[in-house]
Amino acid sequence: LPNLNLYSFIEMSLAKSNLSIAEASAIQFKDPHDYDWHCDMDSKSRKCKVWLWTRPIGGREDEERTHRHWAMVFEWEDKAATYEALNTHGYIDPKWFDDKPSDSDKRWDDRTIELIGTYMFSPQEVNEAAKNNRLNCCQFSYGHVNCQHWVTVLGEDLDISVPETLAISEPWMALAASLKGFFDMNKTSILMGTAALGVGVLVGIGLSEVDGESKEKKKDNKVENK
């Protein structure tokens, strides 16, 4: 094999795969229900304006939308809700709260707001779609599985046309990122297991050789006795 690290090897191995986004994002290393969630039981379907809110990541000044945090805001005539995904200990952590982001929330001072469109939804329908987003609890990756991808998937599940300025990575890259994360988290166990396997193989070979030599000696003794 060429001199490749594990991540590069995985990328090369999966580069031509035909995995769907759903299949690639199914690689999870955390219970997909292991996050705090409260349900919205308002099941009345009515007109809803859907907005894309973005802000610089970590307070950095960056005009490129693909370098910003995304949130999807749903605004009904009588209420509003904000849905987003955060990076919590290396995993996609879905969040939502009633109303739009507050003006007192300094994180959104440098925000941009774009109206995606008006749809017919119940708050409960949106809530369930976010709760069941297939990226929930997946390994977080800035380039492959992040808040923007989570918002995009939420839009897809609700048949919302999210602006196509985000170039979503190929599914195999999401899978590669997840496998890399798994290897990084379990590197010691994997290496110890590999070493133990190697020792076991060497011991097995050694015993086989000893057994073979023993049989040869017995064979020679039989010849001499004749």
JSON list of N, CA and C in Angstrom, two decimals, residues 2-69:
[
{"chain": "A", "resi": 2, "resn": "PRO", "atom": "N", "xyz": [0.42, 2.33, -0.66]},
{"chain": "A", "resi": 2, "resn": "PRO", "atom": "CA", "xyz": [1.17, 3.58, -0.61]},
{"chain": "A", "resi": 2, "resn": "PRO", "atom": "C", "xyz": [1.16, 4.13, 0.81]},
{"chain": "A", "resi": 3, "resn": "ASN", "atom": "N", "xyz": [2.01, 5.11, 1.08]},
{"chain": "A", "resi": 3, "resn": "ASN", "atom": "CA", "xyz": [2.11, 5.70, 2.41]},
{"chain": "A", "resi": 3, "resn": "ASN", "atom": "C", "xyz": [0.93, 6.64, 2.65]},
{"chain": "A", "resi": 4, "resn": "LEU", "atom": "N", "xyz": [-0.18, 6.11, 3.17]},
{"chain": "A", "resi": 4, "resn": "LEU", "atom": "CA", "xyz": [-1.39, 6.89, 3.39]},
{"chain": "A", "resi": 4, "resn": "LEU", "atom": "C", "xyz": [-1.79, 6.79, 4.85]},
{"chain": "A", "resi": 5, "resn": "ASN", "atom": "N", "xyz": [-2.36, 7.89, 5.38]},
{"chain": "A", "resi": 5, "resn": "ASN", "atom": "CA", "xyz": [-2.95, 7.78, 6.71]},
{"chain": "A", "resi": 5, "resn": "ASN", "atom": "C", "xyz": [-4.33, 7.15, 6.55]},
{"chain": "A", "resi": 6, "resn": "LEU", "atom": "N", "xyz": [-4.94, 6.79, 7.67]},
{"chain": "A", "resi": 6, "resn": "LEU", "atom": "CA", "xyz": [-6.22, 6.08, 7.63]},
{"chain": "A", "resi": 6, "resn": "LEU", "atom": "C", "xyz": [-7.28, 6.88, 6.90]},
{"chain": "A", "resi": 7, "resn": "TYR", "atom": "N", "xyz": [-7.34, 8.20, 7.18]},
{"chain": "A", "resi": 7, "resn": "TYR", "atom": "CA", "xyz": [-8.37, 9.05, 6.59]},
{"chain": "A", "resi": 7, "resn": "TYR", "atom": "C", "xyz": [-8.26, 9.06, 5.07]},
{"chain": "A", "resi": 8, "resn": "SER", "atom": "N", "xyz": [-7.02, 9.21, 4.56]},
{"chain": "A", "resi": 8, "resn": "SER", "atom": "CA", "xyz": [-6.82, 9.22, 3.11]},
{"chain": "A", "resi": 8, "resn": "SER", "atom": "C", "xyz": [-7.19, 7.88, 2.50]},
{"chain": "A", "resi": 9, "resn": "PHE", "atom": "N", "xyz": [-6.84, 6.80, 3.19]},
{"chain": "A", "resi": 9, "resn": "PHE", "atom": "CA", "xyz": [-7.16, 5.47, 2.69]},
{"chain": "A", "resi": 9, "resn": "PHE", "atom": "C", "xyz": [-8.67, 5.27, 2.60]},
{"chain": "A", "resi": 10, "resn": "ILE", "atom": "N", "xyz": [-9.39, 5.71, 3.64]},
{"chain": "A", "resi": 10, "resn": "ILE", "atom": "CA", "xyz": [-10.85, 5.59, 3.64]},
{"chain": "A", "resi": 10, "resn": "ILE", "atom": "C", "xyz": [-11.45, 6.41, 2.50]},
{"chain": "A", "resi": 11, "resn": "GLU", "atom": "N", "xyz": [-10.93, 7.65, 2.31]},
{"chain": "A", "resi": 11, "resn": "GLU", "atom": "CA", "xyz": [-11.45, 8.49, 1.24]},
{"chain": "A", "resi": 11, "resn": "GLU", "atom": "C", "xyz": [-11.26, 7.82, -0.12]},
{"chain": "A", "resi": 12, "resn": "MET", "atom": "N", "xyz": [-10.08, 7.25, -0.35]},
{"chain": "A", "resi": 12, "resn": "MET", "atom": "CA", "xyz": [-9.82, 6.59, -1.62]},
{"chain": "A", "resi": 12, "resn": "MET", "atom": "C", "xyz": [-10.72, 5.37, -1.80]},
{"chain": "A", "resi": 13, "resn": "SER", "atom": "N", "xyz": [-10.92, 4.64, -0.71]},
{"chain": "A", "resi": 13, "resn": "SER", "atom": "CA", "xyz": [-11.72, 3.42, -0.78]},
{"chain": "A", "resi": 13, "resn": "SER", "atom": "C", "xyz": [-13.18, 3.70, -1.08]},
{"chain": "A", "resi": 14, "resn": "LEU", "atom": "N", "xyz": [-13.68, 4.84, -0.57]},
{"chain": "A", "resi": 14, "resn": "LEU", "atom": "CA", "xyz": [-15.11, 5.13, -0.68]},
{"chain": "A", "resi": 14, "resn": "LEU", "atom": "C", "xyz": [-15.44, 6.16, -1.76]},
{"chain": "A", "resi": 15, "resn": "ALA", "atom": "N", "xyz": [-14.42, 6.65, -2.44]},
{"chain": "A", "resi": 15, "resn": "ALA", "atom": "CA", "xyz": [-14.62, 7.77, -3.37]},
{"chain": "A", "resi": 15, "resn": "ALA", "atom": "C", "xyz": [-15.64, 7.48, -4.45]},
{"chain": "A", "resi": 16, "resn": "LYS", "atom": "N", "xyz": [-15.75, 6.22, -4.87]},
{"chain": "A", "resi": 16, "resn": "LYS", "atom": "CA", "xyz": [-16.65, 5.88, -5.96]},
{"chain": "A", "resi": 16, "resn": "LYS", "atom": "C", "xyz": [-17.91, 5.17, -5.48]},
{"chain": "A", "resi": 17, "resn": "SER", "atom": "N", "xyz": [-18.19, 5.26, -4.19]},
{"chain": "A", "resi": 17, "resn": "SER", "atom": "CA", "xyz": [-19.38, 4.58, -3.66]},
{"chain": "A", "resi": 17, "resn": "SER", "atom": "C", "xyz": [-20.64, 5.31, -4.07]},
{"chain": "A", "resi": 18, "resn": "ASN", "atom": "N", "xyz": [-21.76, 4.59, -4.06]},
{"chain": "A", "resi": 18, "resn": "ASN", "atom": "CA", "xyz": [-23.05, 5.18, -4.42]},
{"chain": "A", "resi": 18, "resn": "ASN", "atom": "C", "xyz": [-23.95, 5.33, -3.20]},
{"chain": "A", "resi": 19, "resn": "LEU", "atom": "N", "xyz": [-23.36, 5.54, -2.03]},
{"chain": "A", "resi": 19, "resn": "LEU", "atom": "CA", "xyz": [-24.16, 5.70, -0.82]},
{"chain": "A", "resi": 19, "resn": "LEU", "atom": "C", "xyz": [-25.04, 6.94, -0.92]},
{"chain": "A", "resi": 20, "resn": "SER", "atom": "N", "xyz": [-26.26, 6.80, -0.46]},
{"chain": "A", "resi": 20, "resn": "SER", "atom": "CA", "xyz": [-27.13, 7.98, -0.36]},
{"chain": "A", "resi": 20, "resn": "SER", "atom": "C", "xyz": [-26.73, 8.76, 0.88]},
{"chain": "A", "resi": 21, "resn": "ILE", "atom": "N", "xyz": [-27.20, 10.01, 0.97]},
{"chain": "A", "resi": 21, "resn": "ILE", "atom": "CA", "xyz": [-26.92, 10.81, 2.16]},
{"chain": "A", "resi": 21, "resn": "ILE", "atom": "C", "xyz": [-27.45, 10.10, 3.39]},
{"chain": "A", "resi": 22, "resn": "ALA", "atom": "N", "xyz": [-28.62, 9.49, 3.28]},
{"chain": "A", "resi": 22, "resn": "ALA", "atom": "CA", "xyz": [-29.21, 8.79, 4.43]},
{"chain": "A", "resi": 22, "resn": "ALA", "atom": "C", "xyz": [-28.32, 7.65, 4.89]},
{"chain": "A", "resi": 23, "resn": "GLU", "atom": "N", "xyz": [-27.75, 6.89, 3.92]},
{"chain": "A", "resi": 23, "resn": "GLU", "atom": "CA", "xyz": [-26.90, 5.77, 4.28]},
{"chain": "A", "resi": 23, "resn": "GLU", "atom": "C", "xyz": [-25.59, 6.24, 4.90]},
{"chain": "A", "resi": 24, "resn": "ALA", "atom": "N", "xyz": [-25.03, 7.28, 4.30]},
{"chain": "A", "resi": 24, "resn": "ALA", "atom": "CA", "xyz": [-23.77, 7.80, 4.82]},
{"chain": "A", "resi": 24, "resn": "ALA", "atom": "C", "xyz": [-23.95, 8.39, 6.21]},
{"chain": "A", "resi": 25, "resn": "SER", "atom": "N", "xyz": [-25.04, 9.09, 6.42]},
{"chain": "A", "resi": 25, "resn": "SER", "atom": "CA", "xyz": [-25.25, 9.75, 7.70]},
{"chain": "A", "resi": 25, "resn": "SER", "atom": "C", "xyz": [-25.74, 8.80, 8.77]},
{"chain": "A", "resi": 26, "resn": "ALA", "atom": "N", "xyz": [-25.99, 7.54, 8.39]},
{"chain": "A", "resi": 26, "resn": "ALA", "atom": "CA", "xyz": [-26.45, 6.57, 9.39]},
{"chain": "A", "resi": 26, "resn": "ALA", "atom": "C", "xyz": [-25.32, 6.09, 10.28]},
{"chain": "A", "resi": 27, "resn": "ILE", "atom": "N", "xyz": [-24.08, 6.47, 9.92]},
{"chain": "A", "resi": 27, "resn": "ILE", "atom": "CA", "xyz": [-22.94, 6.08, 10.74]},
{"chain": "A", "resi": 27, "resn": "ILE", "atom": "C", "xyz": [-22.91, 6.99, 11.97]},
{"chain": "A", "resi": 28, "resn": "GLN", "atom": "N", "xyz": [-23.37, 6.48, 13.08]},
{"chain": "A", "resi": 28, "resn": "GLN", "atom": "CA", "xyz": [-23.45, 7.26, 14.31]},
{"chain": "A", "resi": 28, "resn": "GLN", "atom": "C", "xyz": [-22.71, 6.54, 15.43]},
{"chain": "A", "resi": 29, "resn": "PHE", "atom": "N", "xyz": [-22.09, 7.31, 16.30]},
{"chain": "A", "resi": 29, "resn": "PHE", "atom": "CA", "xyz": [-21.35, 6.74, 17.41]},
{"chain": "A", "resi": 29, "resn": "PHE", "atom": "C", "xyz": [-21.92, 7.21, 18.73]},
{"chain": "A", "resi": 30, "resn": "LYS", "atom": "N", "xyz": [-23.20, 7.48, 18.73]},
{"chain": "A", "resi": 30, "resn": "LYS", "atom": "CA", "xyz": [-23.89, 7.94, 19.93]},
{"chain": "A", "resi": 30, "resn": "LYS", "atom": "C", "xyz": [-25.35, 7.57, 19.75]},
{"chain": "A", "resi": 31, "resn": "ASP", "atom": "N", "xyz": [-26.03, 7.28, 20.84]},
{"chain": "A", "resi": 31, "resn": "ASP", "atom": "CA", "xyz": [-27.46, 6.97, 20.76]},
{"chain": "A", "resi": 31, "resn": "ASP", "atom": "C", "xyz": [-28.19, 8.12, 20.09]},
{"chain": "A", "resi": 32, "resn": "PRO", "atom": "N", "xyz": [-28.89, 7.88, 18.96]},
{"chain": "A", "resi": 32, "resn": "PRO", "atom": "CA", "xyz": [-29.55, 8.98, 18.24]},
{"chain": "A", "resi": 32, "resn": "PRO", "atom": "C", "xyz": [-30.65, 9.66, 19.05]},
{"chain": "A", "resi": 33, "resn": "HIS", "atom": "N", "xyz": [-31.00, 9.11, 20.19]},
{"chain": "A", "resi": 33, "resn": "HIS", "atom": "CA", "xyz": [-32.00, 9.76, 21.04]},
{"chain": "A", "resi": 33, "resn": "HIS", "atom": "C", "xyz": [-31.37, 10.32, 22.31]},
{"chain": "A", "resi": 34, "resn": "ASP", "atom": "N", "xyz": [-30.06, 10.35, 22.35]},
{"chain": "A", "resi": 34, "resn": "ASP", "atom": "CA", "xyz": [-29.36, 10.80, 23.54]},
{"chain": "A", "resi": 34, "resn": "ASP", "atom": "C", "xyz": [-29.12, 12.32, 23.50]},
{"chain": "A", "resi": 35, "resn": "TYR", "atom": "N", "xyz": [-30.21, 13.06, 23.53]},
{"chain": "A", "resi": 35, "resn": "TYR", "atom": "CA", "xyz": [-30.11, 14.52, 23.59]},
{"chain": "A", "resi": 35, "resn": "TYR", "atom": "C", "xyz": [-31.40, 15.06, 24.21]},
{"chain": "A", "resi": 36, "resn": "ASP", "atom": "N", "xyz": [-31.28, 16.23, 24.80]},
{"chain": "A", "resi": 36, "resn": "ASP", "atom": "CA", "xyz": [-32.45, 16.85, 25.43]},
{"chain": "A", "resi": 36, "resn": "ASP", "atom": "C", "xyz": [-33.43, 17.31, 24.35]},
{"chain": "A", "resi": 37, "resn": "TRP", "atom": "N", "xyz": [-34.68, 17.03, 24.56]},
{"chain": "A", "resi": 37, "resn": "TRP", "atom": "CA", "xyz": [-35.69, 17.41, 23.57]},
{"chain": "A", "resi": 37, "resn": "TRP", "atom": "C", "xyz": [-37.03, 17.61, 24.25]},
{"chain": "A", "resi": 38, "resn": "HIS", "atom": "N", "xyz": [-37.68, 18.72, 23.95]},
{"chain": "A", "resi": 38, "resn": "HIS", "atom": "CA", "xyz": [-39.05, 18.89, 24.42]},
{"chain": "A", "resi": 38, "resn": "HIS", "atom": "C", "xyz": [-39.93, 19.06, 23.19]},
{"chain": "A", "resi": 39, "resn": "CYS", "atom": "N", "xyz": [-41.09, 18.46, 23.23]},
{"chain": "A", "resi": 39, "resn": "CYS", "atom": "CA", "xyz": [-41.96, 18.39, 22.06]},
{"chain": "A", "resi": 39, "resn": "CYS", "atom": "C", "xyz": [-42.91, 19.58, 21.98]},
{"chain": "A", "resi": 40, "resn": "ASP", "atom": "N", "xyz": [-43.24, 19.92, 20.76]},
{"chain": "A", "resi": 40, "resn": "ASP", "atom": "CA", "xyz": [-44.27, 20.92, 20.51]},
{"chain": "A", "resi": 40, "resn": "ASP", "atom": "C", "xyz": [-45.50, 20.16, 20.04]},
{"chain": "A", "resi": 41, "resn": "MET", "atom": "N", "xyz": [-46.56, 20.19, 20.81]},
{"chain": "A", "resi": 41, "resn": "MET", "atom": "CA", "xyz": [-47.75, 19.40, 20.52]},
{"chain": "A", "resi": 41, "resn": "MET", "atom": "C", "xyz": [-48.82, 20.18, 19.75]},
{"chain": "A", "resi": 42, "resn": "ASP", "atom": "N", "xyz": [-48.47, 21.37, 19.27]},
{"chain": "A", "resi": 42, "resn": "ASP", "atom": "CA", "xyz": [-49.41, 22.19, 18.50]},
{"chain": "A", "resi": 42, "resn": "ASP", "atom": "C", "xyz": [-49.55, 21.59, 17.10]},
{"chain": "A", "resi": 43, "resn": "SER", "atom": "N", "xyz": [-50.65, 20.91, 16.85]},
{"chain": "A", "resi": 43, "resn": "SER", "atom": "CA", "xyz": [-50.82, 20.17, 15.60]},
{"chain": "A", "resi": 43, "resn": "SER", "atom": "C", "xyz": [-51.65, 20.90, 14.55]},
{"chain": "A", "resi": 44, "resn": "LYS", "atom": "N", "xyz": [-51.99, 22.14, 14.79]},
{"chain": "A", "resi": 44, "resn": "LYS", "atom": "CA", "xyz": [-52.81, 22.89, 13.84]},
{"chain": "A", "resi": 44, "resn": "LYS", "atom": "C", "xyz": [-51.95, 23.40, 12.69]},
{"chain": "A", "resi": 45, "resn": "SER", "atom": "N", "xyz": [-52.26, 22.95, 11.47]},
{"chain": "A", "resi": 45, "resn": "SER", "atom": "CA", "xyz": [-51.50, 23.38, 10.29]},
{"chain": "A", "resi": 45, "resn": "SER", "atom": "C", "xyz": [-51.97, 24.76, 9.85]},
{"chain": "A", "resi": 46, "resn": "ARG", "atom": "N", "xyz": [-51.02, 25.64, 9.58]},
{"chain": "A", "resi": 46, "resn": "ARG", "atom": "CA", "xyz": [-51.34, 27.00, 9.15]},
{"chain": "A", "resi": 46, "resn": "ARG", "atom": "C", "xyz": [-50.13, 27.61, 8.44]},
{"chain": "A", "resi": 47, "resn": "LYS", "atom": "N", "xyz": [-50.35, 28.78, 7.83]},
{"chain": "A", "resi": 47, "resn": "LYS", "atom": "CA", "xyz": [-49.29, 29.43, 7.07]},
{"chain": "A", "resi": 47, "resn": "LYS", "atom": "C", "xyz": [-48.09, 29.73, 7.97]},
{"chain": "A", "resi": 48, "resn": "CYS", "atom": "N", "xyz": [-46.94, 29.49, 7.39]},
{"chain": "A", "resi": 48, "resn": "CYS", "atom": "CA", "xyz": [-45.70, 29.67, 8.16]},
{"chain": "A", "resi": 48, "resn": "CYS", "atom": "C", "xyz": [-44.61, 30.24, 7.25]},
{"chain": "A", "resi": 49, "resn": "LYS", "atom": "N", "xyz": [-44.02, 31.34, 7.66]},
{"chain": "A", "resi": 49, "resn": "LYS", "atom": "CA", "xyz": [-42.87, 31.90, 6.95]},
{"chain": "A", "resi": 49, "resn": "LYS", "atom": "C", "xyz": [-41.61, 31.21, 7.46]},
{"chain": "A", "resi": 50, "resn": "VAL", "atom": "N", "xyz": [-40.78, 30.78, 6.53]},
{"chain": "A", "resi": 50, "resn": "VAL", "atom": "CA", "xyz": [-39.54, 30.09, 6.89]},
{"chain": "A", "resi": 50, "resn": "VAL", "atom": "C", "xyz": [-38.36, 30.98, 6.51]},
{"chain": "A", "resi": 51, "resn": "TRP", "atom": "N", "xyz": [-37.49, 31.23, 7.50]},
{"chain": "A", "resi": 51, "resn": "TRP", "atom": "CA", "xyz": [-36.35, 32.11, 7.32]},
{"chain": "A", "resi": 51, "resn": "TRP", "atom": "C", "xyz": [-35.05, 31.35, 7.55]},
{"chain": "A", "resi": 52, "resn": "LEU", "atom": "N", "xyz": [-34.02, 31.73, 6.81]},
{"chain": "A", "resi": 52, "resn": "LEU", "atom": "CA", "xyz": [-32.67, 31.23, 7.06]},
{"chain": "A", "resi": 52, "resn": "LEU", "atom": "C", "xyz": [-31.88, 32.33, 7.75]},
{"chain": "A", "resi": 53, "resn": "TRP", "atom": "N", "xyz": [-31.49, 32.07, 8.98]},
{"chain": "A", "resi": 53, "resn": "TRP", "atom": "CA", "xyz": [-30.66, 33.00, 9.74]},
{"chain": "A", "resi": 53, "resn": "TRP", "atom": "C", "xyz": [-29.22, 32.48, 9.72]},
{"chain": "A", "resi": 54, "resn": "THR", "atom": "N", "xyz": [-28.26, 33.36, 9.47]},
{"chain": "A", "resi": 54, "resn": "THR", "atom": "CA", "xyz": [-26.85, 32.97, 9.52]},
{"chain": "A", "resi": 54, "resn": "THR", "atom": "C", "xyz": [-26.07, 34.00, 10.32]},
{"chain": "A", "resi": 55, "resn": "ARG", "atom": "N", "xyz": [-24.99, 33.55, 10.90]},
{"chain": "A", "resi": 55, "resn": "ARG", "atom": "CA", "xyz": [-24.11, 34.45, 11.66]},
{"chain": "A", "resi": 55, "resn": "ARG", "atom": "C", "xyz": [-22.68, 33.91, 11.60]},
{"chain": "A", "resi": 56, "resn": "PRO", "atom": "N", "xyz": [-21.68, 34.78, 11.81]},
{"chain": "A", "resi": 56, "resn": "PRO", "atom": "CA", "xyz": [-20.29, 34.30, 11.80]},
{"chain": "A", "resi": 56, "resn": "PRO", "atom": "C", "xyz": [-20.07, 33.24, 12.86]},
{"chain": "A", "resi": 57, "resn": "ILE", "atom": "N", "xyz": [-19.24, 32.27, 12.54]},
{"chain": "A", "resi": 57, "resn": "ILE", "atom": "CA", "xyz": [-18.92, 31.21, 13.50]},
{"chain": "A", "resi": 57, "resn": "ILE", "atom": "C", "xyz": [-17.90, 31.73, 14.49]},
{"chain": "A", "resi": 58, "resn": "GLY", "atom": "N", "xyz": [-18.19, 31.60, 15.76]},
{"chain": "A", "resi": 58, "resn": "GLY", "atom": "CA", "xyz": [-17.25, 32.03, 16.79]},
{"chain": "A", "resi": 58, "resn": "GLY", "atom": "C", "xyz": [-17.01, 33.52, 16.81]},
{"chain": "A", "resi": 59, "resn": "GLY", "atom": "N", "xyz": [-17.95, 34.30, 16.26]},
{"chain": "A", "resi": 59, "resn": "GLY", "atom": "CA", "xyz": [-17.81, 35.74, 16.29]},
{"chain": "A", "resi": 59, "resn": "GLY", "atom": "C", "xyz": [-16.88, 36.31, 15.25]},
{"chain": "A", "resi": 60, "resn": "ARG", "atom": "N", "xyz": [-16.36, 35.46, 14.37]},
{"chain": "A", "resi": 60, "resn": "ARG", "atom": "CA", "xyz": [-15.43, 35.95, 13.34]},
{"chain": "A", "resi": 60, "resn": "ARG", "atom": "C", "xyz": [-16.18, 36.74, 12.28]},
{"chain": "A", "resi": 61, "resn": "GLU", "atom": "N", "xyz": [-15.52, 37.74, 11.74]},
{"chain": "A", "resi": 61, "resn": "GLU", "atom": "CA", "xyz": [-16.12, 38.51, 10.66]},
{"chain": "A", "resi": 61, "resn": "GLU", "atom": "C", "xyz": [-15.88, 37.75, 9.35]},
{"chain": "A", "resi": 62, "resn": "ASP", "atom": "N", "xyz": [-16.94, 37.26, 8.81]},
{"chain": "A", "resi": 62, "resn": "ASP", "atom": "CA", "xyz": [-16.83, 36.47, 7.58]},
{"chain": "A", "resi": 62, "resn": "ASP", "atom": "C", "xyz": [-18.10, 36.65, 6.77]},
{"chain": "A", "resi": 63, "resn": "GLU", "atom": "N", "xyz": [-17.97, 37.21, 5.59]},
{"chain": "A", "resi": 63, "resn": "GLU", "atom": "CA", "xyz": [-19.14, 37.49, 4.76]},
{"chain": "A", "resi": 63, "resn": "GLU", "atom": "C", "xyz": [-19.58, 36.27, 3.96]},
{"chain": "A", "resi": 64, "resn": "GLU", "atom": "N", "xyz": [-18.74, 35.25, 3.88]},
{"chain": "A", "resi": 64, "resn": "GLU", "atom": "CA", "xyz": [-19.11, 34.06, 3.13]},
{"chain": "A", "resi": 64, "resn": "GLU", "atom": "C", "xyz": [-20.14, 33.26, 3.91]},
{"chain": "A", "resi": 65, "resn": "ARG", "atom": "N", "xyz": [-21.30, 33.04, 3.32]},
{"chain": "A", "resi": 65, "resn": "ARG", "atom": "CA", "xyz": [-22.36, 32.35, 4.04]},
{"chain": "A", "resi": 65, "resn": "ARG", "atom": "C", "xyz": [-21.98, 30.91, 4.36]},
{"chain": "A", "resi": 66, "resn": "THR", "atom": "N", "xyz": [-21.18, 30.30, 3.52]},
{"chain": "A", "resi": 66, "resn": "THR", "atom": "CA", "xyz": [-20.78, 28.92, 3.77]},
{"chain": "A", "resi": 66, "resn": "THR", "atom": "C", "xyz": [-19.83, 28.80, 4.96]},
{"chain": "A", "resi": 67, "resn": "HIS", "atom": "N", "xyz": [-19.35, 29.94, 5.50]},
{"chain": "A", "resi": 67, "resn": "HIS", "atom": "CA", "xyz": [-18.48, 29.92, 6.67]},
{"chain": "A", "resi": 67, "resn": "HIS", "atom": "C", "xyz": [-19.23, 30.38, 7.91]},
{"chain": "A", "resi": 68, "resn": "ARG", "atom": "N", "xyz": [-20.55, 30.35, 7.86]},
{"chain": "A", "resi": 68, "resn": "ARG", "atom": "CA", "xyz": [-21.35, 30.89, 8.95]},
{"chain": "A", "resi": 68, "resn": "ARG", "atom": "C", "xyz": [-22.24, 29.81, 9.58]},
{"chain": "A", "resi": 69, "resn": "HIS", "atom": "N", "xyz": [-22.68, 30.09, 10.79]},
{"chain": "A", "resi": 69, "resn": "HIS", "atom": "CA", "xyz": [-23.62, 29.19, 11.46]},
{"chain": "A", "resi": 69, "resn": "HIS", "atom": "C", "xyz": [-25.01, 29.43, 10.87]}
]
